[in-house]
PDB file of C-alpha atoms in Angstrom:
ATOM      1  CA  MET A 373     126.932 -68.659-227.223  1.00  0.00           C
ATOM      2  CA  THR A 374     124.329 -71.319-226.487  1.00  0.00           C
ATOM      3  CA  ASP A 375     123.064 -74.400-228.276  1.00  0.00           C
ATOM      4  CA  THR A 376     119.919 -72.547-229.357  1.00  0.00           C
ATOM      5  CA  ASP A 377     121.332 -69.096-230.117  1.00  0.00           C
ATOM      6  CA  PRO A 378     125.013 -68.674-230.955  1.00  0.00           C
ATOM      7  CA  ALA A 379     124.441 -65.008-231.666  1.00  0.00           C
ATOM      8  CA  GLY A 380     123.861 -64.029-228.068  1.00  0.00           C
ATOM      9  CA  ALA A 381     123.559 -60.264-228.150  1.00  0.00           C
ATOM     10  CA  ASP A 382     125.999 -59.681-231.025  1.00  0.00           C
ATOM     11  CA  PRO A 383     124.554 -56.837-233.107  1.00  0.00           C
ATOM     12  CA  ASP A 384     127.229 -57.070-235.814  1.00  0.00           C
ATOM     13  CA  TRP A 385     126.349 -60.552-237.100  1.00  0.00           C
ATOM     14  CA  GLU A 386     123.219 -62.326-238.258  1.00  0.00           C
ATOM     15  CA  TYR A 387     122.988 -66.095-237.852  1.00  0.00           C
ATOM     16  CA  GLN A 388     121.238 -68.790-239.867  1.00  0.00           C
ATOM     17  CA  PRO A 389     120.763 -72.229-238.275  1.00  0.00           C
ATOM     18  CA  LEU A 390     120.779 -75.190-240.631  1.00  0.00           C
ATOM     19  CA  ARG A 391     120.205 -78.862-239.832  1.00  0.00           C
ATOM     20  CA  LEU A 392     121.757 -81.555-242.000  1.00  0.00           C
ATOM     21  CA  PRO A 393     120.223 -85.041-241.806  1.00  0.00           C
ATOM     22  CA  ALA A 394     122.285 -88.101-240.895  1.00  0.00           C
ATOM     23  CA  GLY A 395     122.335 -89.414-244.469  1.00  0.00           C
ATOM     24  CA  VAL A 396     124.141 -86.363-245.882  1.00  0.00           C
ATOM     25  CA  SER A 397     127.757 -87.159-246.707  1.00  0.00           C
ATOM     26  CA  ARG A 398     130.567 -84.891-245.615  1.00  0.00           C
ATOM     27  CA  LEU A 399     131.277 -83.952-249.244  1.00  0.00           C
ATOM     28  CA  SER A 400     127.623 -83.137-249.890  1.00  0.00           C
ATOM     29  CA  ALA A 401     127.451 -81.033-246.711  1.00  0.00           C
ATOM     30  CA  ALA A 402     130.616 -79.147-247.728  1.00  0.00           C
ATOM     31  CA  THR A 403     129.149 -78.468-251.183  1.00  0.00           C
ATOM     32  CA  ARG A 404     125.893 -77.205-249.721  1.00  0.00           C
ATOM     33  CA  LEU A 405     127.704 -74.903-247.285  1.00  0.00           C
ATOM     34  CA  SER A 406     129.992 -73.648-250.064  1.00  0.00           C
ATOM     35  CA  ILE A 407     126.960 -72.603-252.095  1.00  0.00           C
ATOM     36  CA  HIS A 408     125.600 -70.643-249.118  1.00  0.00           C
ATOM     37  CA  ALA A 409     128.990 -68.965-248.723  1.00  0.00           C
ATOM     38  CA  GLU A 410     129.489 -68.166-252.405  1.00  0.00           C
ATOM     39  CA  PHE A 411     126.067 -66.800-253.298  1.00  0.00           C
ATOM     40  CA  ALA A 412     124.678 -65.441-250.025  1.00  0.00           C
ATOM     41  CA  GLY A 413     127.771 -64.288-248.159  1.00  0.00           C
ATOM     42  CA  TRP A 414     127.511 -66.738-245.250  1.00  0.00           C
ATOM     43  CA  GLU A 415     130.484 -68.220-243.397  1.00  0.00           C
ATOM     44  CA  LEU A 416     130.645 -71.187-241.062  1.00  0.00           C
ATOM     45  CA  SER A 417     130.284 -70.223-237.404  1.00  0.00           C
ATOM     46  CA  ARG A 418     129.671 -73.480-235.550  1.00  0.00           C
ATOM     47  CA  VAL A 419     128.893 -77.162-236.149  1.00  0.00           C
ATOM     48  CA  LEU A 420     127.433 -79.646-233.699  1.00  0.00           C
ATOM     49  CA  LEU A 421     127.481 -83.349-234.577  1.00  0.00           C
ATOM     50  CA  TYR A 422     124.819 -85.332-232.742  1.00  0.00           C
ATOM     51  CA  SER A 423     125.042 -89.011-231.815  1.00  0.00           C
ATOM     52  CA  ASP A 424     122.339 -89.889-234.369  1.00  0.00           C
ATOM     53  CA  GLY A 425     124.546 -88.503-237.165  1.00  0.00           C
ATOM     54  CA  THR A 426     122.676 -85.253-237.781  1.00  0.00           C
ATOM     55  CA  ARG A 427     124.581 -81.989-237.856  1.00  0.00           C
ATOM     56  CA  LYS A 428     123.390 -78.612-236.666  1.00  0.00           C
ATOM     57  CA  VAL A 429     125.259 -75.827-238.418  1.00  0.00           C
ATOM     58  CA  TRP A 430     125.219 -72.107-237.743  1.00  0.00           C
ATOM     59  CA  LEU A 431     126.164 -69.821-240.588  1.00  0.00           C
ATOM     60  CA  ARG A 432     126.890 -66.162-239.999  1.00  0.00           C
ATOM     61  CA  ARG A 433     127.375 -62.991-242.003  1.00  0.00           C
ATOM     62  CA  ARG A 434     127.942 -59.375-241.129  1.00  0.00           C
ATOM     63  CA  ARG A 435     124.803 -57.325-240.842  1.00  0.00           C
ATOM     64  CA  THR A 436     124.533 -54.667-243.479  1.00  0.00           C
ATOM     65  CA  THR A 437     123.160 -51.298-242.621  1.00  0.00           C
ATOM     66  CA  PRO A 438     120.337 -50.226-244.858  1.00  0.00           C
ATOM     67  CA  GLY A 439     121.196 -47.399-247.183  1.00  0.00           C
ATOM     68  CA  LEU A 440     120.472 -43.876-246.163  1.00  0.00           C
ATOM     69  CA  PRO A 441     117.269 -42.435-247.575  1.00  0.00           C
ATOM     70  CA  ASP A 442     117.593 -40.081-250.506  1.00  0.00           C
ATOM     71  CA  PRO A 443     117.763 -36.461-249.458  1.00  0.00           C
ATOM     72  CA  LEU A 444     114.680 -34.424-250.098  1.00  0.00           C
ATOM     73  CA  PRO A 445     114.930 -31.987-253.031  1.00  0.00           C
TER      74      PRO A 445
END
């Protein structure tokens, strides 16, 4: 896992980076992340807090395999 790509070569998960500005309160950040979790299936993978107050967050969710095509008649 690196600062730029926490996924590495993990084929089972997809990752979504998200940057939160310094002015975002902890409660507001938690609410925003909860919405991502509730409605899009994301979970928190990693958080980096920078000295300027910004946060870089990685959300992850299991990759879904596309459905099989319909069999031919």
